[in-house]
Short mmCIF file of C-alpha atoms in Angstrom, two decimals:
data_model
loop_
_atom_site.label_atom_id
_atom_site.label_comp_id
_atom_site.label_asym_id
_atom_site.label_seq_id
_atom_site.Cartn_x
_atom_site.Cartn_y
_atom_site.Cartn_z
CA MET J 2 0.00 0.00 0.00
CA ARG J 3 1.00 3.56 -0.65
CA ALA J 4 0.93 6.41 1.87
CA SER J 5 -1.96 7.97 -0.10
CA ASP J 6 -3.92 4.71 0.34
CA ILE J 7 -3.84 5.12 4.12
CA VAL J 8 -5.03 8.73 3.89
CA CYS J 9 -7.87 7.81 1.53
CA MET J 10 -9.00 4.81 3.58
CA ASP J 11 -8.98 6.98 6.71
CA GLU J 12 -11.28 9.40 4.86
CA ALA J 13 -13.55 6.54 3.75
CA PHE J 14 -13.78 5.38 7.37
CA ARG J 15 -14.59 8.94 8.51
CA LEU J 16 -17.46 8.94 5.99
CA ALA J 17 -18.68 5.54 7.21
CA LYS J 18 -18.72 6.90 10.76
CA LYS J 19 -20.64 9.95 9.53
CA SER J 20 -23.30 7.68 8.03
CA PHE J 21 -23.44 5.64 11.25
CA ASP J 22 -23.92 8.85 13.26
CA GLU J 23 -26.79 9.81 10.91
CA GLY J 24 -28.49 6.45 11.53
CA GLY J 25 -27.46 5.03 8.17
CA LEU J 26 -25.37 2.07 7.10
CA PRO J 27 -21.73 2.75 7.95
CA ILE J 28 -20.15 2.44 4.54
CA GLY J 29 -17.85 5.16 3.23
CA SER J 30 -16.08 5.51 -0.08
CA VAL J 31 -13.47 7.70 -1.73
CA LEU J 32 -12.38 7.94 -5.37
CA ALA J 33 -8.85 9.21 -5.86
CA GLU J 34 -6.35 9.76 -8.61
CA GLY J 35 -2.98 9.40 -6.94
CA THR J 36 -3.08 11.69 -3.92
CA ARG J 37 -5.96 13.82 -5.24
CA ILE J 38 -9.42 12.93 -3.92
CA LEU J 39 -11.98 13.26 -6.70
CA GLY J 40 -15.10 12.23 -4.83
CA ARG J 41 -16.40 11.25 -1.41
CA GLY J 42 -19.54 9.44 -0.40
CA HIS J 43 -21.28 7.38 2.20
CA ASN J 44 -24.25 5.05 2.19
CA ARG J 45 -27.37 7.20 2.42
CA ARG J 46 -30.08 4.65 1.61
CA VAL J 47 -31.72 5.16 4.98
CA GLN J 48 -31.20 8.91 5.19
CA GLN J 49 -32.43 9.67 1.64
CA GLY J 50 -34.79 6.72 1.13
CA ASP J 51 -32.88 5.87 -2.05
CA PRO J 52 -32.30 2.14 -2.63
CA ILE J 53 -29.25 2.64 -4.85
CA LEU J 54 -27.46 5.30 -2.82
CA HIS J 55 -24.72 2.98 -1.62
CA GLY J 56 -21.43 4.49 -0.46
CA GLU J 57 -19.64 3.80 -3.73
CA MET J 58 -22.52 5.19 -5.81
CA ASP J 59 -22.67 8.35 -3.67
CA CYS J 60 -18.92 8.75 -4.09
CA LEU J 61 -19.04 8.36 -7.88
CA ARG J 62 -21.92 10.84 -8.07
CA ASP J 63 -19.85 13.30 -6.02
CA ALA J 64 -16.86 12.84 -8.36
CA GLY J 65 -19.01 13.82 -11.33
CA ARG J 66 -18.55 12.97 -14.98
CA ARG J 67 -15.13 11.84 -16.09
CA ALA J 68 -13.83 10.93 -19.50
CA SER J 69 -11.80 8.13 -17.93
CA TYR J 70 -11.36 6.41 -14.58
CA ARG J 71 -8.27 4.47 -15.69
CA GLU J 72 -5.88 6.17 -13.27
CA THR J 73 -8.17 6.02 -10.23
CA THR J 74 -8.50 3.96 -7.09
CA LEU J 75 -11.80 3.42 -5.30
CA TYR J 76 -11.66 2.99 -1.53
CA THR J 77 -14.61 1.42 0.24
CA THR J 78 -15.00 0.37 3.85
CA LEU J 79 -17.02 -2.74 2.94
CA SER J 80 -16.67 -5.22 0.08
CA PRO J 81 -18.78 -3.97 -2.84
CA CYS J 82 -22.18 -5.47 -3.63
CA MET J 83 -22.92 -6.60 -7.18
CA MET J 84 -24.45 -3.24 -8.15
CA CYS J 85 -21.36 -1.35 -7.05
CA ALA J 86 -18.97 -4.00 -8.42
CA GLY J 87 -20.74 -3.80 -11.79
CA THR J 88 -20.34 -0.03 -11.81
CA ILE J 89 -16.63 -0.37 -10.99
CA VAL J 90 -16.21 -2.75 -13.94
CA GLN J 91 -18.39 -0.58 -16.22
CA PHE J 92 -16.25 2.50 -15.50
CA LYS J 93 -13.02 0.49 -15.76
CA ILE J 94 -11.78 1.56 -12.34
CA PRO J 95 -8.55 -0.46 -12.15
CA ARG J 96 -7.96 -0.64 -8.41
CA VAL J 97 -10.22 -1.09 -5.37
CA ILE J 98 -9.12 -1.08 -1.76
CA VAL J 99 -11.61 -2.76 0.58
CA GLY J 100 -11.67 -2.06 4.31
CA GLU J 101 -13.28 -5.37 5.29
CA ASN J 102 -15.27 -8.31 3.95
CA ARG J 103 -16.14 -10.36 7.05
CA ASN J 104 -19.55 -8.73 7.60
CA PHE J 105 -20.37 -8.95 3.91
CA GLY J 106 -18.45 -11.03 1.41
CA GLY J 107 -19.08 -8.89 -1.62
CA ASN J 108 -18.01 -9.46 -5.17
CA GLU J 109 -14.24 -9.32 -5.01
CA GLN J 110 -13.78 -12.34 -7.28
CA PHE J 111 -16.10 -10.79 -9.87
CA LEU J 112 -13.91 -7.68 -9.82
CA ARG J 113 -10.71 -9.73 -10.16
CA ASP J 114 -12.23 -11.75 -12.99
CA HIS J 115 -12.74 -8.44 -14.81
CA GLY J 116 -9.16 -7.24 -14.35
CA VAL J 117 -9.62 -5.09 -11.24
CA GLU J 118 -6.85 -5.18 -8.65
CA VAL J 119 -8.52 -5.75 -5.27
CA ILE J 120 -6.66 -5.17 -2.02
CA LEU J 121 -8.34 -6.33 1.19
CA LEU J 122 -7.22 -4.58 4.37
CA ASP J 123 -9.33 -6.42 6.98
CA ASP J 124 -9.44 -3.13 8.88
CA THR J 125 -10.61 -3.60 12.49
CA ARG J 126 -12.28 -0.17 12.59
CA CYS J 127 -14.38 -0.90 9.52
CA ARG J 128 -15.24 -4.39 10.70
CA GLU J 129 -16.34 -3.36 14.20
CA LEU J 130 -18.38 -0.35 13.07
CA MET J 131 -20.30 -2.48 10.57
CA ARG J 132 -20.78 -5.32 13.06
CA ASN J 133 -22.17 -2.88 15.62
CA TYR J 134 -24.61 -1.50 13.07
CA ILE J 135 -25.78 -4.94 11.95
CA GLU J 136 -26.36 -6.05 15.53
CA ALA J 137 -28.38 -2.91 16.32
CA ASN J 138 -30.30 -2.80 13.00
CA PRO J 139 -30.68 -6.32 11.59
CA SER J 140 -33.82 -5.57 9.57
CA VAL J 141 -32.23 -2.53 7.87
CA TRP J 142 -29.13 -4.59 7.11
CA ASN J 143 -31.23 -7.41 5.63
CA GLU J 144 -33.04 -4.85 3.49
CA ASP J 145 -29.72 -3.45 2.28
CA ILE J 146 -28.40 -6.84 1.16
CA ALA J 147 -31.83 -7.89 -0.21
CA GLU J 148 -32.29 -10.70 2.29
CA ASP J 149 -35.66 -11.57 3.74
CA ALA J 150 -35.75 -10.87 7.45
CA PRO J 151 -36.20 -13.97 9.61
CA ARG J 152 -39.83 -14.54 10.47
CA GLY J 153 -39.09 -16.00 13.89
CA GLY J 154 -39.80 -19.44 15.28
CA ALA J 155 -37.99 -22.66 14.53
CA GLY J 156 -36.19 -22.76 11.23
CA GLY J 157 -36.90 -19.08 10.54
CA GLN J 158 -40.58 -19.67 9.84
#
């Protein structure tokens, strides 16, 4: 990892914490070109009522239109879902740094299969913040990952 990677992941974590403090899912993201941050975002599905406003999508929206993403790195505190991974591939973002994937095993192999360099940090801060959110808000988390909430009783019925 480069020194700029640490700075950008720290910013992504700060954004995840901001979302957590707002009552939203604690996922932050930064798009950078070298040391220059182009966009910042955090998951605002809950806050805005927008089902596609994941951290990565918010970040890319903040970065605005670009002719090319070929020299960029996307930082995200949680492994990207398929929607976000597809967008990364579509925009040809060559490098993604992931804070953690224990709470959600996203689509890292999909990214690799499409030529994206994926670096997993297994960052304790990211992992614990997400775990705390999931434990406190299981139904919101299940909604976010499109899982049916358990119905209770034996066998989830």
